[in-house]
Coordinates of C-alpha atoms in Angstrom, one line a residue:
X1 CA 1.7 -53.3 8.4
X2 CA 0.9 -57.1 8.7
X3 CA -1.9 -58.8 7.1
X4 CA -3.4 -62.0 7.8
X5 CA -3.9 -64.7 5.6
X6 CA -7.1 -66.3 4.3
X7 CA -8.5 -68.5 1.5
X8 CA -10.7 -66.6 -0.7
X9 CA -14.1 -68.3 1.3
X10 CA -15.8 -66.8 4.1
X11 CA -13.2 -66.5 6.5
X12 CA -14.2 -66.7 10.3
X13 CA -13.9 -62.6 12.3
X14 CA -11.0 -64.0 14.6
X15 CA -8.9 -65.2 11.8
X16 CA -8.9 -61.4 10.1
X17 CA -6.8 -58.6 11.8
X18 CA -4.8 -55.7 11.4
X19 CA -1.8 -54.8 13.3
X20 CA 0.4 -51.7 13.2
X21 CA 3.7 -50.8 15.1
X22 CA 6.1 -47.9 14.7
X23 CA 5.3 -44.7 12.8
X24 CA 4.6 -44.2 9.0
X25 CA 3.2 -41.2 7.3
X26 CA 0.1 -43.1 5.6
X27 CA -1.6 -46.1 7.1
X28 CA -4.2 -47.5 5.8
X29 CA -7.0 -50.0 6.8
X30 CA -8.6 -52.4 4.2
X31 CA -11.6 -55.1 3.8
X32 CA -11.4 -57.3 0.7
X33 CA -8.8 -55.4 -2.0
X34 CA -9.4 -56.1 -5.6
X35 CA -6.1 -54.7 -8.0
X36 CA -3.1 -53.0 -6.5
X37 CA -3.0 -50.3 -3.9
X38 CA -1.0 -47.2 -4.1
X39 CA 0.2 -45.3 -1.4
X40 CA 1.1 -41.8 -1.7
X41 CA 2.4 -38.9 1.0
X42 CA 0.2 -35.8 0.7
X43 CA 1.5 -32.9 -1.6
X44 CA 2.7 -30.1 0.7
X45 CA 0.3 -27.1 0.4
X46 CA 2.7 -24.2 -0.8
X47 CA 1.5 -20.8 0.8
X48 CA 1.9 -17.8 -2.0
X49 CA 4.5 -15.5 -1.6
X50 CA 2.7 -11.9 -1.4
X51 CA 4.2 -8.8 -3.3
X52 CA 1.5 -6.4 -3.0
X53 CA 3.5 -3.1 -3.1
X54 CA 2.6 -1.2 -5.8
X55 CA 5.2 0.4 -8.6
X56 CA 6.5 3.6 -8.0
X57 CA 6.3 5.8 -10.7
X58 CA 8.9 6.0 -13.5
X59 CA 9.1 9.9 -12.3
X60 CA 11.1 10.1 -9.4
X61 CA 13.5 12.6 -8.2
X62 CA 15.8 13.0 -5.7
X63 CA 15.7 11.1 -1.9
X64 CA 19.1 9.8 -1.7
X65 CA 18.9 10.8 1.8
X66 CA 15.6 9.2 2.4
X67 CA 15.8 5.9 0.5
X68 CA 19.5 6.4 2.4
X69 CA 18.0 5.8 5.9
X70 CA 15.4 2.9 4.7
X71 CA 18.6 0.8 3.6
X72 CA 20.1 1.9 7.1
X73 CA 17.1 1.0 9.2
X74 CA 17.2 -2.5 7.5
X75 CA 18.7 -5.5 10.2
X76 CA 18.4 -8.9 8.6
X77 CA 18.8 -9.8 12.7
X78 CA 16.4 -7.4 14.1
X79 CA 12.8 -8.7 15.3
X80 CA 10.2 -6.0 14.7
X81 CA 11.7 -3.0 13.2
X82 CA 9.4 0.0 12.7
X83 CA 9.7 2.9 10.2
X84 CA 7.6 5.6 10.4
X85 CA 8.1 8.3 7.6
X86 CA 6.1 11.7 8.2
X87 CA 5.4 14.7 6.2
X88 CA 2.8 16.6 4.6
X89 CA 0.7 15.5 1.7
X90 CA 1.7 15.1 -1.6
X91 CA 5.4 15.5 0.0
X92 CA 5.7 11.9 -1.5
X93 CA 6.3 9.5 1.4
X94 CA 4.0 6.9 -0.5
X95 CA 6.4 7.3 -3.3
X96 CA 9.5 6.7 -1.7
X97 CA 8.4 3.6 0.0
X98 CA 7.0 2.2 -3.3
X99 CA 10.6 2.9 -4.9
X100 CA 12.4 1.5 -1.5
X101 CA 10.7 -1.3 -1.5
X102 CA 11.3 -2.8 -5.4
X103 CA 15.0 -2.2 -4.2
X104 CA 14.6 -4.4 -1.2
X105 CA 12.6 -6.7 -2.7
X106 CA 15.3 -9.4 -2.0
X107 CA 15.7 -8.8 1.2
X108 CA 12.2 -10.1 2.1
X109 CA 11.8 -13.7 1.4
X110 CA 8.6 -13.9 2.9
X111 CA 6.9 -11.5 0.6
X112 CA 5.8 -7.9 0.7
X113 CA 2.7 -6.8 2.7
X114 CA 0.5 -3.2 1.5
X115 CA -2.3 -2.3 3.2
X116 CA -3.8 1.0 2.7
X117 CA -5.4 2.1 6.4
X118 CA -6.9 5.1 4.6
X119 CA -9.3 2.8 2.8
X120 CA -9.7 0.6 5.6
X121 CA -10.1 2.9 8.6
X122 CA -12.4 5.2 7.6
X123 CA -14.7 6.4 9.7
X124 CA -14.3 2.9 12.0
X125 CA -13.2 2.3 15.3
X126 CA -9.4 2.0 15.8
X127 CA -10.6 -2.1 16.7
X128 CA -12.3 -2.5 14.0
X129 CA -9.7 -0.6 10.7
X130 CA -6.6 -3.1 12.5
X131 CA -9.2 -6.4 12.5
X132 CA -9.9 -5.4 9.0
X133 CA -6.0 -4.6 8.2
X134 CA -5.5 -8.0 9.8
X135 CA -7.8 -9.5 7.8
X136 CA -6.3 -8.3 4.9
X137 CA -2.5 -9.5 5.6
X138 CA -3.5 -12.8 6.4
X139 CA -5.6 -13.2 2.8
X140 CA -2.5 -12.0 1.5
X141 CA -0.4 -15.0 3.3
X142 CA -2.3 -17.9 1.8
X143 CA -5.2 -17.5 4.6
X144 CA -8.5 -19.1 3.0
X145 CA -11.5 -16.5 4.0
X146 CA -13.2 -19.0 5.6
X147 CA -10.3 -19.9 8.0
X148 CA -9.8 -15.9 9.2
X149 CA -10.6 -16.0 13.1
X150 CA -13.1 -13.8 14.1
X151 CA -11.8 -11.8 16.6
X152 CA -9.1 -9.1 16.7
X153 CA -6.5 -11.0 19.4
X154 CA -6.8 -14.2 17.3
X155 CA -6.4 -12.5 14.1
X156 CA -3.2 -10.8 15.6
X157 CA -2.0 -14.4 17.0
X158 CA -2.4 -15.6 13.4
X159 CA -0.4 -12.8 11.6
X160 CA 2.3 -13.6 14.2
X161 CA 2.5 -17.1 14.1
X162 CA 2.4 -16.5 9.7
X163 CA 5.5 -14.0 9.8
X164 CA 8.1 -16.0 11.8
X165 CA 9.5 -18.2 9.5
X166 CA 11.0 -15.8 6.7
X167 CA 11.2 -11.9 6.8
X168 CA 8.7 -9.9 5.9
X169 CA 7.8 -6.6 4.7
X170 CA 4.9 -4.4 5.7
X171 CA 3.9 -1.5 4.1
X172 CA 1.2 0.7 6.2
X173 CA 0.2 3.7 4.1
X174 CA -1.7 6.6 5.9
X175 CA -1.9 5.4 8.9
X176 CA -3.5 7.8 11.8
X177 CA -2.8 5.7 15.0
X178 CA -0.3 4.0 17.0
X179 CA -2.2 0.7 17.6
X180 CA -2.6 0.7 13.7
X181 CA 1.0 -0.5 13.5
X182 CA 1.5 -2.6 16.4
X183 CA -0.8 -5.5 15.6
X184 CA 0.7 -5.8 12.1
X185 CA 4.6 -6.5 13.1
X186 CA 5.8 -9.4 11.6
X187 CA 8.2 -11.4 13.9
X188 CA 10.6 -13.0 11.9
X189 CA 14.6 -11.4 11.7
X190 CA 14.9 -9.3 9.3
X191 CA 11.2 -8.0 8.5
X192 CA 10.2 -4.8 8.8
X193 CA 7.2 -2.5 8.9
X194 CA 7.0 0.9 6.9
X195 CA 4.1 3.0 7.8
X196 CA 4.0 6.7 6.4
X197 CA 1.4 9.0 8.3
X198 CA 0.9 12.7 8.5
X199 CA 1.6 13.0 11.8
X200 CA 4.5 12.4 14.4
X201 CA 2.8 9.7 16.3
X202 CA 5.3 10.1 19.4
X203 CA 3.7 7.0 21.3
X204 CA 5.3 4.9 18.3
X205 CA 8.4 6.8 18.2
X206 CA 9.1 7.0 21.9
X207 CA 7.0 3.6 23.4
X208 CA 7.9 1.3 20.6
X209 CA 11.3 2.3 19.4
X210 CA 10.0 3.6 15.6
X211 CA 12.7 5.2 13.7
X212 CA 11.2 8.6 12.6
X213 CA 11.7 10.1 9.3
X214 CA 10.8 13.3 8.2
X215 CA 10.0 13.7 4.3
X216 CA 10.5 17.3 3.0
X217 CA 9.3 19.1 -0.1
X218 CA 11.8 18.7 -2.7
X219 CA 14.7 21.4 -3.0
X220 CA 14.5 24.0 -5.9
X221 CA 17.4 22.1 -8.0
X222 CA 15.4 18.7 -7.9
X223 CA 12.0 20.2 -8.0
X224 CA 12.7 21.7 -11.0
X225 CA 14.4 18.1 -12.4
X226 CA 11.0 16.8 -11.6
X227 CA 8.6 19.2 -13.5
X228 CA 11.2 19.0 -16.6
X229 CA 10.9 15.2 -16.6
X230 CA 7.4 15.3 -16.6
X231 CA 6.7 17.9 -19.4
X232 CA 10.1 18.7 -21.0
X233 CA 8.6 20.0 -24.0
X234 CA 6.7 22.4 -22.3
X235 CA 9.4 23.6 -19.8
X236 CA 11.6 24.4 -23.1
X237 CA 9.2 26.1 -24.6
X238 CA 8.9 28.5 -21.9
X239 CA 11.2 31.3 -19.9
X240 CA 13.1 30.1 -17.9
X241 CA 12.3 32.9 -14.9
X242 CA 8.4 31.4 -15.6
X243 CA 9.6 27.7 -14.9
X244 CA 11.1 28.5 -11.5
X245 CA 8.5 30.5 -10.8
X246 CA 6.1 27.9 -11.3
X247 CA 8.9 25.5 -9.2
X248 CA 8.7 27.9 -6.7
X249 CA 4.3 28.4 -6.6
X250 CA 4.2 24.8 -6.2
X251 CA 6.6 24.7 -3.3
X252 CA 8.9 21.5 -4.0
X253 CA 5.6 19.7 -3.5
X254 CA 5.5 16.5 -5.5
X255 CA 1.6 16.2 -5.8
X256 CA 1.9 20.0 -7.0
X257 CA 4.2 20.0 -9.8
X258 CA 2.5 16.9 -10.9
X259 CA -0.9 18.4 -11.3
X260 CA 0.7 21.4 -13.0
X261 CA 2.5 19.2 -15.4
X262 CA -0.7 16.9 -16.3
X263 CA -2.0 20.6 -16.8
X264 CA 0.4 21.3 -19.0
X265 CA 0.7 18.3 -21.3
X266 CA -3.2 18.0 -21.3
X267 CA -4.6 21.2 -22.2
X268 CA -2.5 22.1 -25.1
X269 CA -3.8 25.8 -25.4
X270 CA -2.3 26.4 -21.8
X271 CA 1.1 28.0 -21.5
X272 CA 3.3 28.0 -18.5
X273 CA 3.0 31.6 -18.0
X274 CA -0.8 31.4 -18.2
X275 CA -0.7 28.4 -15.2
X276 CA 2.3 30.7 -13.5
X277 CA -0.4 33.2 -13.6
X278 CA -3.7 31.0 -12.3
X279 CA -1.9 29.7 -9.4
X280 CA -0.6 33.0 -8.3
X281 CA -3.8 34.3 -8.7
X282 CA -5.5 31.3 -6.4
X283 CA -2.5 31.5 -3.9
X284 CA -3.3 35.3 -3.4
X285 CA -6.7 34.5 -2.5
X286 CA -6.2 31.7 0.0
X287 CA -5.6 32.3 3.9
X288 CA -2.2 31.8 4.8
X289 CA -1.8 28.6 6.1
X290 CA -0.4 24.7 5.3
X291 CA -0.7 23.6 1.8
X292 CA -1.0 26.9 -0.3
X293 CA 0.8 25.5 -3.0
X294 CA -0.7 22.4 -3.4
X295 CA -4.4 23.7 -3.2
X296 CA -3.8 26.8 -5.4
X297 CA -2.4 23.8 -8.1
X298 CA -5.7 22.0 -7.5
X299 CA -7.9 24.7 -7.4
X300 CA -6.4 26.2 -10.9
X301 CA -6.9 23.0 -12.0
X302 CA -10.7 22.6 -10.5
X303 CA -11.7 25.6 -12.4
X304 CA -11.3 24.1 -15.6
X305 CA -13.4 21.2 -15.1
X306 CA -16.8 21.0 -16.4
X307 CA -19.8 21.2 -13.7
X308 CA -20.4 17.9 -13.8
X309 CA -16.7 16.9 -13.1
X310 CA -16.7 19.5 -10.5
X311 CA -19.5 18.1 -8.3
X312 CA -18.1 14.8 -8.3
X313 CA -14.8 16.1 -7.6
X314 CA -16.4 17.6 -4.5
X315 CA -18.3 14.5 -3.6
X316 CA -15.0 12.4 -3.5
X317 CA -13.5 15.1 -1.5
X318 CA -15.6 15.2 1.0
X319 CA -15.8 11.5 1.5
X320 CA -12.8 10.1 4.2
X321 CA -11.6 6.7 2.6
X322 CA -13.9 6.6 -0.5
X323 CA -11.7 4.7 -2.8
X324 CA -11.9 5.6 -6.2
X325 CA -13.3 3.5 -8.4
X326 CA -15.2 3.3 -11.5
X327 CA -18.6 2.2 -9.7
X328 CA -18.2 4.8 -7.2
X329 CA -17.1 7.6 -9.6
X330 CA -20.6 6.4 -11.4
X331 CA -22.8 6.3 -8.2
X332 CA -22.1 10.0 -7.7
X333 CA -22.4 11.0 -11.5
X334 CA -26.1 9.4 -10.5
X335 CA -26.4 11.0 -7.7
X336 CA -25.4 14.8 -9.0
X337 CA -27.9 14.4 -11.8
X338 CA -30.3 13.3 -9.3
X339 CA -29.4 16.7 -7.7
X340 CA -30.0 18.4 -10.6
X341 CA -33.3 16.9 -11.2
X342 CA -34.3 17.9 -8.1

């Protein structure tokens, strides 16, 4: 930077210029300076590092096997690795990948992505839930709101362009299509996408190259470790024949034994035999099909919850994607005791 000389008087405009040759990262251009003038690179903007996975619970049995095959499917070289895990509910696919990914958490230096598509799909078009899964991922990136692109194609072009420069991990809960997972691989080596779904989704499996993973109800050996870690007292207390037949009612389901244990350790008048008995009871009068176990666990527990409680259970359960919250959980107390009033 060169500056002219001049006497402090008027100075005539050919006598005043400004030249510049090279390259420099600030350059400035001045009129009269009074004091000293600092020059000073700009800060680099440092993007947050996401890790949005939430904890797995401190119960947790069994799934060598599974959290086995997640190591396995790992390639710190591979470009867009997709794992899809599969299973009924409640079998605990969420679960799994919650206690996978604090495991792996070192693994992904670019952070760790969870979007739930049950909450963002809803009742939307398949467009619409990945724009809004996009949206999501990118906020999670260091994206400012006001930046997002408005349009699914550029929103995918942006997640791409903010996953190739350090592997990243995607968690997809409850996802329900094919094209719910393919705008949201990351491209860096080394990520990786976990999405759990009910279903197979063979157009992932067999067009994309997902690994499939089947999660099955737990065995009687580790269901029963689960529902003793969850109410010990209660499982000593009780005959052992009642314990595994109450193992057995709930089907090595996680979601089941769960409920049966909150059941257990909640209502302190309850004792296994009695719940043995009430879930027997409900399974008896169900149809056969999937899920006996888990809804004769829920609907034993239903029956003991006060009307109130019931109708909102019912409201929640009826609802596809209704997160629960405490706003929501009050707007249908108001609006069951506007049924009543009615």
């Amino acid at each position: 930077m060169h500056r002219s000389e001049h006497s402090d008087g008027p100075a005539p405009a050919a006598a005043v210029a400004n030249d510049f040759s090279g390259s420099a990262s600030v350059v400035g251009q001045f009129g009269r300076v009074y004091g000293d003038v600092h020059f000073g690179a700009p800060l680099p903007v440092e993007r947050p590092v996401p890790h949005q996975v939430p904890a797995g619970n401190r119960w947790f049995a069994n799934r060598r096997l599974e959290l086995a095959a997640l190591d396995a499917a790992y390639d710190p070289a591979a470009r867009g690795r997709v794992v899809l895990l599969t299973g009924g509910p409640g079998f605990g696919k969420t679960e799994l990948v919650r206690h996978w990914s604090a495991s792996a958490e070192g693994r992904f230096t670019g952070g760790e992505l969870y979007l739930d598509l049950a909450a963002t799909r809803s009742s939307a078009a398949v467009s619409t839930a990945v724009g809004d899964a996009l949206a999501e991922g990118l906020l999670g990136l260091g994206v400012a709101e006001a930046s997002l692109p408005t349009t699914l194609a550029a929103r995918a072009s942006m997640f791409r362009t903010r996953t190739a420069t350090a592997p990243v991990l995607v968690v997809l809960d409850d996802v329900g299509e094919a094209a719910h997972v393919r705008s949201l691989i990351p491209t860096a080596p080394g990520s990786m996408v976990v999405a759990t779904c009910g279903r197979r989704l063979e157009e992932l499996v067999g067009l994309d190259g997902a690994d499939l993973h089947v999660v099955e109800p737990l065995d009687a050996g580790h269901a029963l470790e689960l529902l003793t870690a969850l109410c010990p007292a209660q499982v000593a207390a009780a005959d052992p024949a009642d314990v595994r037949m109450l193992v057995d009612l709930c089907g090595g389901v996680p979601i089941a034994l769960r409920v049966a244990a909150a059941r257990l350790r909640t209502d302190r008048g309850l004792r296994l035999v009695d719940l043995v008995e009430q879930v027997r009871a409900d399974l008896g009068a169900l149809a056969l099909g999937e899920d006996t176990s888990v809804t004769a666990v829920l609907t034993a527990t239903y029956r003991v919850l006060p009307a109130d409680a019931q109708r909102v259970y019912r409201i929640f359960g009826a609802a596809e994607g209704l997160e629960l919250t405490g706003p929501a959980v009050r707007d249908a107390i108001e609006a069951t005791k506007d049924l009543n009033a009615d």
